[in-house]
PDB file of C-alpha atoms and ligand atoms in Angstrom:
ATOM      1  CA  UNK A 185      -6.047   6.910  16.223  1.00  0.00           C
ATOM      2  CA  UNK A 186      -9.478   6.700  14.666  1.00  0.00           C
ATOM      3  CA  UNK A 187     -10.818   3.144  14.453  1.00  0.00           C
ATOM      4  CA  UNK A 188     -13.747   2.585  12.115  1.00  0.00           C
ATOM      5  CA  UNK A 189     -15.351  -0.832  12.414  1.00  0.00           C
ATOM      6  CA  UNK A 190     -17.488  -1.788   9.461  1.00  0.00           C
ATOM      7  CA  UNK A 191     -20.226  -4.386   9.018  1.00  0.00           C
ATOM      8  CA  UNK A 192     -18.421  -6.211   6.203  1.00  0.00           C
ATOM      9  CA  UNK A 193     -15.721  -5.872   3.546  1.00  0.00           C
ATOM     10  CA  UNK A 194     -18.083  -4.033   1.201  1.00  0.00           C
ATOM     11  CA  UNK A 195     -18.498  -1.254   3.763  1.00  0.00           C
ATOM     12  CA  UNK A 196     -14.756  -1.434   4.583  1.00  0.00           C
ATOM     13  CA  UNK A 197     -13.958  -0.657   0.944  1.00  0.00           C
ATOM     14  CA  UNK A 198     -16.497   2.161   0.868  1.00  0.00           C
ATOM     15  CA  UNK A 199     -15.127   3.795   4.031  1.00  0.00           C
ATOM     16  CA  UNK A 200     -11.534   3.506   2.782  1.00  0.00           C
ATOM     17  CA  UNK A 201     -12.424   4.957  -0.614  1.00  0.00           C
ATOM     18  CA  UNK A 202     -14.311   7.820   1.052  1.00  0.00           C
ATOM     19  CA  UNK A 203     -11.200   8.806   3.016  1.00  0.00           C
ATOM     20  CA  UNK A 204      -9.138   8.933  -0.172  1.00  0.00           C
ATOM     21  CA  UNK A 205     -11.840  10.753  -2.162  1.00  0.00           C
ATOM     22  CA  UNK A 206     -12.249  13.335   0.607  1.00  0.00           C
ATOM     23  CA  UNK A 207      -8.523  14.078   0.506  1.00  0.00           C
ATOM     24  CA  UNK A 208      -8.527  14.394  -3.304  1.00  0.00           C
ATOM     25  CA  UNK A 209     -11.476  16.779  -3.129  1.00  0.00           C
ATOM     26  CA  UNK A 210      -9.571  19.033  -0.742  1.00  0.00           C
ATOM     27  CA  UNK A 211      -6.147  18.546  -2.317  1.00  0.00           C
ATOM     28  CA  UNK A 212      -6.317  17.796  -6.021  1.00  0.00           C
ATOM     29  CA  UNK A 213      -2.569  17.332  -6.356  1.00  0.00           C
ATOM     30  CA  UNK A 214      -2.212  14.992  -3.389  1.00  0.00           C
ATOM     31  CA  UNK A 215       0.560  12.419  -3.198  1.00  0.00           C
ATOM     32  CA  UNK A 216      -0.973   9.033  -2.460  1.00  0.00           C
ATOM     33  CA  UNK A 217       1.027   6.115  -1.123  1.00  0.00           C
ATOM     34  CA  UNK A 218      -0.707   3.017  -2.467  1.00  0.00           C
ATOM     35  CA  UNK A 219      -0.862  -0.665  -1.597  1.00  0.00           C
ATOM     36  CA  UNK A 220      -1.659  -3.815  -3.538  1.00  0.00           C
ATOM     37  CA  UNK A 221      -3.080  -7.165  -2.384  1.00  0.00           C
ATOM     38  CA  UNK A 222      -6.682  -8.241  -1.938  1.00  0.00           C
ATOM     39  CA  UNK A 223      -7.591  -5.621   0.694  1.00  0.00           C
ATOM     40  CA  UNK A 224      -7.664  -2.405  -1.412  1.00  0.00           C
ATOM     41  CA  UNK A 225      -9.296  -3.896  -4.528  1.00  0.00           C
ATOM     42  CA  UNK A 226     -12.835  -2.905  -3.496  1.00  0.00           C
ATOM     43  CA  UNK A 227     -11.753   0.627  -2.551  1.00  0.00           C
ATOM     44  CA  UNK A 228     -10.001   1.053  -5.917  1.00  0.00           C
ATOM     45  CA  UNK A 229     -13.189  -0.107  -7.659  1.00  0.00           C
ATOM     46  CA  UNK A 230     -15.183   2.558  -5.779  1.00  0.00           C
ATOM     47  CA  UNK A 231     -12.684   5.279  -6.716  1.00  0.00           C
ATOM     48  CA  UNK A 232     -12.852   4.160 -10.367  1.00  0.00           C
ATOM     49  CA  UNK A 233     -16.652   4.239 -10.198  1.00  0.00           C
ATOM     50  CA  UNK A 234     -16.723   7.762  -8.738  1.00  0.00           C
ATOM     51  CA  UNK A 235     -14.314   8.887 -11.433  1.00  0.00           C
ATOM     52  CA  UNK A 236     -16.617   7.408 -14.100  1.00  0.00           C
ATOM     53  CA  UNK A 237     -19.525   9.291 -12.549  1.00  0.00           C
ATOM     54  CA  UNK A 238     -17.485  12.497 -12.881  1.00  0.00           C
ATOM     55  CA  UNK A 239     -17.285  12.894  -9.127  1.00  0.00           C
ATOM     56  CA  UNK A 240     -13.534  12.489  -8.758  1.00  0.00           C
ATOM     57  CA  UNK A 241     -10.436  13.408 -10.733  1.00  0.00           C
ATOM     58  CA  UNK A 242      -6.912  12.072 -10.471  1.00  0.00           C
ATOM     59  CA  UNK A 243      -5.510  14.467 -13.098  1.00  0.00           C
ATOM     60  CA  UNK A 244      -3.041  16.114 -10.723  1.00  0.00           C
ATOM     61  CA  UNK A 245      -2.561  13.207  -8.338  1.00  0.00           C
ATOM     62  CA  UNK A 246       0.812  11.543  -7.884  1.00  0.00           C
ATOM     63  CA  UNK A 247       1.201   8.039  -6.526  1.00  0.00           C
ATOM     64  CA  UNK A 248       4.003   5.992  -5.011  1.00  0.00           C
ATOM     65  CA  UNK A 249       3.449   2.318  -4.388  1.00  0.00           C
ATOM     66  CA  UNK A 250       4.788   0.489  -1.398  1.00  0.00           C
ATOM     67  CA  UNK A 251       6.502  -2.396  -3.082  1.00  0.00           C
ATOM     68  CA  UNK A 252       7.279  -4.616  -6.039  1.00  0.00           C
ATOM     69  CA  UNK A 253       8.485  -8.181  -6.427  1.00  0.00           C
ATOM     70  CA  UNK A 254      12.057  -8.564  -7.609  1.00  0.00           C
ATOM     71  CA  UNK A 255      12.489 -10.177 -10.981  1.00  0.00           C
ATOM     72  CA  UNK A 256       8.994  -9.420 -12.321  1.00  0.00           C
ATOM     73  CA  UNK A 257       8.559  -7.133 -15.302  1.00  0.00           C
ATOM     74  CA  UNK A 258       5.814  -4.486 -15.275  1.00  0.00           C
ATOM     75  CA  UNK A 259       4.037  -6.547 -17.955  1.00  0.00           C
ATOM     76  CA  UNK A 260       3.819  -9.624 -15.741  1.00  0.00           C
ATOM     77  CA  UNK A 261       0.235 -10.061 -14.439  1.00  0.00           C
ATOM     78  CA  UNK A 262       1.817 -11.035 -11.091  1.00  0.00           C
ATOM     79  CA  UNK A 263       3.675  -7.743 -10.778  1.00  0.00           C
ATOM     80  CA  UNK A 264       2.367  -4.970  -8.565  1.00  0.00           C
ATOM     81  CA  UNK A 265       2.750  -2.500 -11.465  1.00  0.00           C
ATOM     82  CA  UNK A 266       0.333  -4.619 -13.477  1.00  0.00           C
ATOM     83  CA  UNK A 267      -2.006  -4.836 -10.449  1.00  0.00           C
ATOM     84  CA  UNK A 268      -2.129  -1.059 -10.094  1.00  0.00           C
ATOM     85  CA  UNK A 269      -2.684  -0.447 -13.799  1.00  0.00           C
ATOM     86  CA  UNK A 270      -5.413  -3.072 -13.886  1.00  0.00           C
ATOM     87  CA  UNK A 271      -7.265  -2.176 -10.677  1.00  0.00           C
ATOM     88  CA  UNK A 272      -6.954   1.598 -10.646  1.00  0.00           C
ATOM     89  CA  UNK A 273      -4.790   3.564 -13.056  1.00  0.00           C
ATOM     90  CA  UNK A 274      -6.455   2.405 -16.296  1.00  0.00           C
ATOM     91  CA  UNK A 275      -9.845   3.393 -14.943  1.00  0.00           C
ATOM     92  CA  UNK A 276      -9.097   6.973 -13.901  1.00  0.00           C
ATOM     93  CA  UNK A 277      -7.643  10.105 -15.496  1.00  0.00           C
ATOM     94  CA  UNK A 278      -4.255   9.862 -13.811  1.00  0.00           C
ATOM     95  CA  UNK A 279      -1.145  10.771 -15.811  1.00  0.00           C
ATOM     96  CA  UNK A 280       0.776   7.485 -15.907  1.00  0.00           C
ATOM     97  CA  UNK A 281       4.024   9.476 -15.622  1.00  0.00           C
ATOM     98  CA  UNK A 282       2.879  10.424 -12.144  1.00  0.00           C
ATOM     99  CA  UNK A 283       2.464   6.817 -10.980  1.00  0.00           C
ATOM    100  CA  UNK A 284       5.467   5.185  -9.381  1.00  0.00           C
ATOM    101  CA  UNK A 285       6.222   1.584  -8.430  1.00  0.00           C
ATOM    102  CA  UNK A 286       9.718   0.302  -7.605  1.00  0.00           C
ATOM    103  CA  UNK A 287      11.417  -1.281 -10.608  1.00  0.00           C
ATOM    104  CA  UNK A 288      11.536  -5.022  -9.912  1.00  0.00           C
ATOM    105  CA  UNK A 289      13.924  -5.529 -12.807  1.00  0.00           C
ATOM    106  CA  UNK A 290      16.551  -3.018 -11.700  1.00  0.00           C
ATOM    107  CA  UNK A 291      19.989  -4.559 -12.050  1.00  0.00           C
ATOM    108  CA  UNK A 292      21.485  -2.404  -9.354  1.00  0.00           C
ATOM    109  CA  UNK A 293      19.000  -2.809  -6.553  1.00  0.00           C
ATOM    110  CA  UNK A 294      20.768  -0.425  -4.176  1.00  0.00           C
ATOM    111  CA  UNK A 295      20.641   2.290  -6.796  1.00  0.00           C
ATOM    112  CA  UNK A 296      16.942   1.597  -7.384  1.00  0.00           C
ATOM    113  CA  UNK A 297      16.201   1.854  -3.646  1.00  0.00           C
ATOM    114  CA  UNK A 298      18.096   5.152  -3.406  1.00  0.00           C
ATOM    115  CA  UNK A 299      16.269   6.433  -6.502  1.00  0.00           C
ATOM    116  CA  UNK A 300      12.907   5.558  -4.928  1.00  0.00           C
ATOM    117  CA  UNK A 301      13.685   7.356  -1.660  1.00  0.00           C
ATOM    118  CA  UNK A 302      14.894  10.407  -3.589  1.00  0.00           C
ATOM    119  CA  UNK A 303      11.721  10.326  -5.652  1.00  0.00           C
ATOM    120  CA  UNK A 304       9.504  10.301  -2.535  1.00  0.00           C
ATOM    121  CA  UNK A 305      11.531  13.174  -1.142  1.00  0.00           C
ATOM    122  CA  UNK A 306      11.200  15.130  -4.376  1.00  0.00           C
ATOM    123  CA  UNK A 307       7.420  14.780  -4.042  1.00  0.00           C
ATOM    124  CA  UNK A 308       7.714  16.301  -0.530  1.00  0.00           C
ATOM    125  CA  UNK A 309       6.500  13.112   1.090  1.00  0.00           C
ATOM    126  CA  UNK A 310       3.162  11.356   1.110  1.00  0.00           C
ATOM    127  CA  UNK A 311      -0.166  13.000   1.971  1.00  0.00           C
ATOM    128  CA  UNK A 312      -1.997   9.746   2.611  1.00  0.00           C
ATOM    129  CA  UNK A 313      -0.464   6.295   2.853  1.00  0.00           C
ATOM    130  CA  UNK A 314      -2.889   3.432   2.268  1.00  0.00           C
ATOM    131  CA  UNK A 315      -1.823   0.195   3.956  1.00  0.00           C
ATOM    132  CA  UNK A 316      -2.949  -3.388   4.203  1.00  0.00           C
ATOM    133  CA  UNK A 317      -1.435  -5.632   6.850  1.00  0.00           C
ATOM    134  CA  UNK A 318       0.193  -9.037   6.547  1.00  0.00           C
ATOM    135  CA  UNK A 319      -0.859 -11.928   8.779  1.00  0.00           C
ATOM    136  CA  UNK A 320       2.553 -11.511  10.425  1.00  0.00           C
ATOM    137  CA  UNK A 321       2.102  -7.759  10.903  1.00  0.00           C
ATOM    138  CA  UNK A 322       4.125  -6.650   7.899  1.00  0.00           C
ATOM    139  CA  UNK A 323       3.350  -3.349   6.214  1.00  0.00           C
ATOM    140  CA  UNK A 324       4.602  -2.923   2.702  1.00  0.00           C
ATOM    141  CA  UNK A 325       7.095  -5.764   2.755  1.00  0.00           C
ATOM    142  CA  UNK A 326       8.663  -4.564   5.988  1.00  0.00           C
ATOM    143  CA  UNK A 327       8.787  -8.005   7.514  1.00  0.00           C
ATOM    144  CA  UNK A 328       9.097  -8.812  11.235  1.00  0.00           C
ATOM    145  CA  UNK A 329      12.722  -8.217  12.240  1.00  0.00           C
ATOM    146  CA  UNK A 330      14.860  -7.260  15.188  1.00  0.00           C
ATOM    147  CA  UNK A 331      15.557  -3.794  13.772  1.00  0.00           C
ATOM    148  CA  UNK A 332      13.635  -1.172  11.813  1.00  0.00           C
ATOM    149  CA  UNK A 333      14.747  -0.370   8.253  1.00  0.00           C
ATOM    150  CA  UNK A 334      13.941   3.224   7.437  1.00  0.00           C
ATOM    151  CA  UNK A 335      14.957   3.366   3.775  1.00  0.00           C
ATOM    152  CA  UNK A 336      13.619   1.611   0.710  1.00  0.00           C
ATOM    153  CA  UNK A 337      15.327  -1.771   0.652  1.00  0.00           C
ATOM    154  CA  UNK A 338      15.424  -5.194  -0.888  1.00  0.00           C
ATOM    155  CA  UNK A 339      13.916  -7.796   1.387  1.00  0.00           C
ATOM    156  CA  UNK A 340      13.863 -11.577   1.467  1.00  0.00           C
ATOM    157  CA  UNK A 341      10.223 -12.458   1.910  1.00  0.00           C
ATOM    158  CA  UNK A 342       9.401 -14.359   5.080  1.00  0.00           C
ATOM    159  CA  UNK A 343       8.194 -17.956   4.928  1.00  0.00           C
ATOM    160  CA  UNK A 344       4.800 -16.764   6.208  1.00  0.00           C
ATOM    161  CA  UNK A 345       4.454 -14.138   3.470  1.00  0.00           C
ATOM    162  CA  UNK A 346       5.519 -16.627   0.816  1.00  0.00           C
ATOM    163  CA  UNK A 347       2.925 -19.117   2.015  1.00  0.00           C
ATOM    164  CA  UNK A 348       0.118 -16.533   2.148  1.00  0.00           C
ATOM    165  CA  UNK A 349       0.954 -14.812  -1.154  1.00  0.00           C
ATOM    166  CA  UNK A 350       1.639 -18.056  -3.032  1.00  0.00           C
ATOM    167  CA  UNK A 351      -2.139 -18.136  -3.550  1.00  0.00           C
ATOM    168  CA  UNK A 352      -1.695 -15.360  -6.144  1.00  0.00           C
ATOM    169  CA  UNK A 353       0.873 -17.389  -8.121  1.00  0.00           C
ATOM    170  CA  UNK A 354       0.681 -20.638 -10.102  1.00  0.00           C
ATOM    171  CA  UNK A 355       2.715 -22.291  -7.331  1.00  0.00           C
ATOM    172  CA  UNK A 356       4.868 -21.340  -4.351  1.00  0.00           C
ATOM    173  CA  UNK A 357       7.946 -21.946  -6.524  1.00  0.00           C
ATOM    174  CA  UNK A 358       6.695 -19.439  -9.104  1.00  0.00           C
ATOM    175  CA  UNK A 359       6.650 -16.753  -6.458  1.00  0.00           C
ATOM    176  CA  UNK A 360       9.655 -14.411  -6.181  1.00  0.00           C
ATOM    177  CA  UNK A 361      11.657 -14.760  -2.992  1.00  0.00           C
ATOM    178  CA  UNK A 362      12.596 -11.078  -2.833  1.00  0.00           C
ATOM    179  CA  UNK A 363      10.899  -7.721  -3.098  1.00  0.00           C
ATOM    180  CA  UNK A 364      11.766  -4.047  -3.017  1.00  0.00           C
ATOM    181  CA  UNK A 365       9.819  -2.236  -0.326  1.00  0.00           C
ATOM    182  CA  UNK A 366       9.488   1.291   0.912  1.00  0.00           C
ATOM    183  CA  UNK A 367      11.045   1.495   4.361  1.00  0.00           C
ATOM    184  CA  UNK A 368       9.397   2.738   7.534  1.00  0.00           C
ATOM    185  CA  UNK A 369      10.499   6.373   7.221  1.00  0.00           C
ATOM    186  CA  UNK A 370       8.174   7.565   4.424  1.00  0.00           C
ATOM    187  CA  UNK A 371       5.338   5.479   5.873  1.00  0.00           C
ATOM    188  CA  UNK A 372       5.683   7.020   9.334  1.00  0.00           C
ATOM    189  CA  UNK A 373       6.280  10.476   7.843  1.00  0.00           C
ATOM    190  CA  UNK A 374       3.144  10.309   5.694  1.00  0.00           C
ATOM    191  CA  UNK A 375       0.814  13.100   6.751  1.00  0.00           C
ATOM    192  CA  UNK A 376      -2.003  10.576   7.141  1.00  0.00           C
ATOM    193  CA  UNK A 377      -2.019   6.792   7.312  1.00  0.00           C
ATOM    194  CA  UNK A 378      -5.062   4.707   6.377  1.00  0.00           C
ATOM    195  CA  UNK A 379      -4.744   1.090   7.476  1.00  0.00           C
ATOM    196  CA  UNK A 380      -7.424  -1.200   6.084  1.00  0.00           C
ATOM    197  CA  UNK A 381      -8.090  -4.756   7.208  1.00  0.00           C
ATOM    198  CA  UNK A 382     -10.650  -7.469   6.541  1.00  0.00           C
ATOM    199  CA  UNK A 383     -12.089  -9.542   9.401  1.00  0.00           C
ATOM    200  CA  UNK A 384      -9.438 -12.274   9.078  1.00  0.00           C
ATOM    201  CA  UNK A 385      -6.844  -9.704  10.203  1.00  0.00           C
ATOM    202  CA  UNK A 386      -8.567  -8.828  13.503  1.00  0.00           C
ATOM    203  CA  UNK A 387      -6.036 -10.767  15.603  1.00  0.00           C
ATOM    204  CA  UNK A 388      -2.957  -9.128  14.118  1.00  0.00           C
ATOM    205  CA  UNK A 389      -4.661  -5.704  14.129  1.00  0.00           C
ATOM    206  CA  UNK A 390      -5.264  -6.028  17.886  1.00  0.00           C
ATOM    207  CA  UNK A 391      -1.672  -7.105  18.455  1.00  0.00           C
ATOM    208  CA  UNK A 392      -0.313  -4.280  16.277  1.00  0.00           C
ATOM    209  CA  UNK A 393      -2.436  -1.475  17.688  1.00  0.00           C
ATOM    210  CA  UNK A 394      -2.692  -2.460  21.339  1.00  0.00           C
ATOM    211  CA  UNK A 395       0.415  -4.600  21.923  1.00  0.00           C
ATOM    212  CA  UNK A 396       4.014  -3.477  22.421  1.00  0.00           C
ATOM    213  CA  UNK A 397       5.637  -1.286  19.755  1.00  0.00           C
ATOM    214  CA  UNK A 398       8.283  -3.517  18.211  1.00  0.00           C
ATOM    215  CA  UNK A 399       9.863  -4.175  14.793  1.00  0.00           C
ATOM    216  CA  UNK A 400       8.861  -7.803  15.361  1.00  0.00           C
ATOM    217  CA  UNK A 401       5.342  -6.542  14.532  1.00  0.00           C
ATOM    218  CA  UNK A 402       6.117  -3.816  11.983  1.00  0.00           C
ATOM    219  CA  UNK A 403       2.546  -2.441  11.973  1.00  0.00           C
ATOM    220  CA  UNK A 404       2.856  -1.745  15.720  1.00  0.00           C
ATOM    221  CA  UNK A 405       5.092   1.219  14.795  1.00  0.00           C
ATOM    222  CA  UNK A 406       1.940   2.885  13.491  1.00  0.00           C
ATOM    223  CA  UNK A 407       0.977   3.470  17.138  1.00  0.00           C
ATOM    224  CA  UNK A 408       3.505   6.307  16.966  1.00  0.00           C
ATOM    225  CA  UNK A 409       1.677   8.014  14.106  1.00  0.00           C
ATOM    226  CA  UNK A 410      -0.396  11.114  14.915  1.00  0.00           C
ATOM    227  CA  UNK A 411      -3.006  10.706  12.198  1.00  0.00           C
ATOM    228  CA  UNK A 412      -3.764   7.037  11.842  1.00  0.00           C
ATOM    229  CA  UNK A 413      -7.171   5.850  10.648  1.00  0.00           C
ATOM    230  CA  UNK A 414      -7.912   2.140  10.804  1.00  0.00           C
ATOM    231  CA  UNK A 415     -10.825   0.622   8.902  1.00  0.00           C
ATOM    232  CA  UNK A 416     -11.544  -2.889  10.145  1.00  0.00           C
ATOM    233  CA  UNK A 417     -14.316  -5.142   8.845  1.00  0.00           C
ATOM    234  CA  UNK A 418     -16.336  -7.114  11.396  1.00  0.00           C
ATOM    235  CA  UNK A 419     -17.154  -9.926   8.964  1.00  0.00           C
TER     236      UNK A 419
HETATM  237  C1  F6R B1147       0.987  -4.814  -0.691  1.00  0.00           C
HETATM  238  C2  F6R B1147       1.596  -4.779   0.624  1.00  0.00           C
HETATM  239  C3  F6R B1147       1.295  -5.796   1.669  1.00  0.00           C
HETATM  240  C4  F6R B1147      -0.185  -6.138   1.782  1.00  0.00           C
HETATM  241  C5  F6R B1147      -0.408  -7.205   2.845  1.00  0.00           C
HETATM  242  C6  F6R B1147      -1.864  -7.625   2.919  1.00  0.00           C
HETATM  243  O1  F6R B1147       1.446  -3.746  -1.483  1.00  0.00           O
HETATM  244  O2  F6R B1147       2.374  -3.928   0.836  1.00  0.00           O
HETATM  245  O3  F6R B1147       1.767  -5.323   2.905  1.00  0.00           O
HETATM  246  O4  F6R B1147      -0.911  -4.972   2.113  1.00  0.00           O
HETATM  247  O5  F6R B1147       0.372  -8.328   2.551  1.00  0.00           O
HETATM  248  O6  F6R B1147      -2.212  -8.268   1.739  1.00  0.00           O
HETATM  249  P1  F6R B1147      -3.722  -8.656   1.424  1.00  0.00           P
HETATM  250  O7  F6R B1147      -4.462  -7.388   1.245  1.00  0.00           O
HETATM  251  O8  F6R B1147      -3.643  -9.448   0.142  1.00  0.00           O
HETATM  252  O9  F6R B1147      -4.214  -9.450   2.592  1.00  0.00           O
END
C-alpha cells in the first residue's frame, strides 16, 4: 500500500487527479471505475481543467460507476448519473456511450445487476478504481455486513449512510432507501485501487487499513489488494 498524506483537500484532489491522469497518459483506453460524493469533486475538476488545457484526453476511456440510487432517473439532479455528467463527463471529450452507471429505474433489479457485472467483464475489468469511503467504512454502497457480497446487488442503505447522505437531499425522507452497488469482486479485481479521503475520514481510514479485515468494515478488504494507493488529507 502507498499512503500519500496531503496538506489539505486541495492537494488531496490534485494528487488523486494526477494518479488518474498518469494512467490515462500511459493507457489511453483505460477502464476507470468511478465514484461520486463530495470527495472526488475536486479531482474531477482538475481532470476537466487539464482536458481544457489540451493536456488530457478521454476519447478512448471507458468508465463504470460504483453505484446508483434506486428509483432516481438519470435526469434527477440527485442521481449519480446526473452527478457524473455534471462534474466530469460534460467537461471532457469522453464518448457518453462509454460511460456506465447502474440503471436506478430498472424494473427487474436482479437482471440489471447481472447486466452490470457482465458489462464489467466485457470490458475485461477495471484498470483503476477510484473510491471514497463512508463514515461506516462502506465502499461503493457495500455496507457493513456479516458477509461479503461479490456481485453487483441491490442494497438497503444503512441508517448511518442515510443520515450522512441526507445532506444532499431536500430531506431525509426524500432520500432513496435502496441503491444498486457494484459488489466487492470487481473492486478487489481492479488492477489498481485509489482510495481518497478527506481529514474527517481519518478515524475510519485507520480502522480500515490497520484494523482487522472484516466485512463489518468493508474498506478493510482493501488490505488484501496488491496495488492500493490511499490519498488522505491532513486538514
Ligand atoms: C459514491 C460511493 C460512496 C462514497 C462515500 C463517501 O459513489 O460509492 O461510497 O464514496 O459515501 O462519500 P463522500 O465523498 O460524500 O464523503
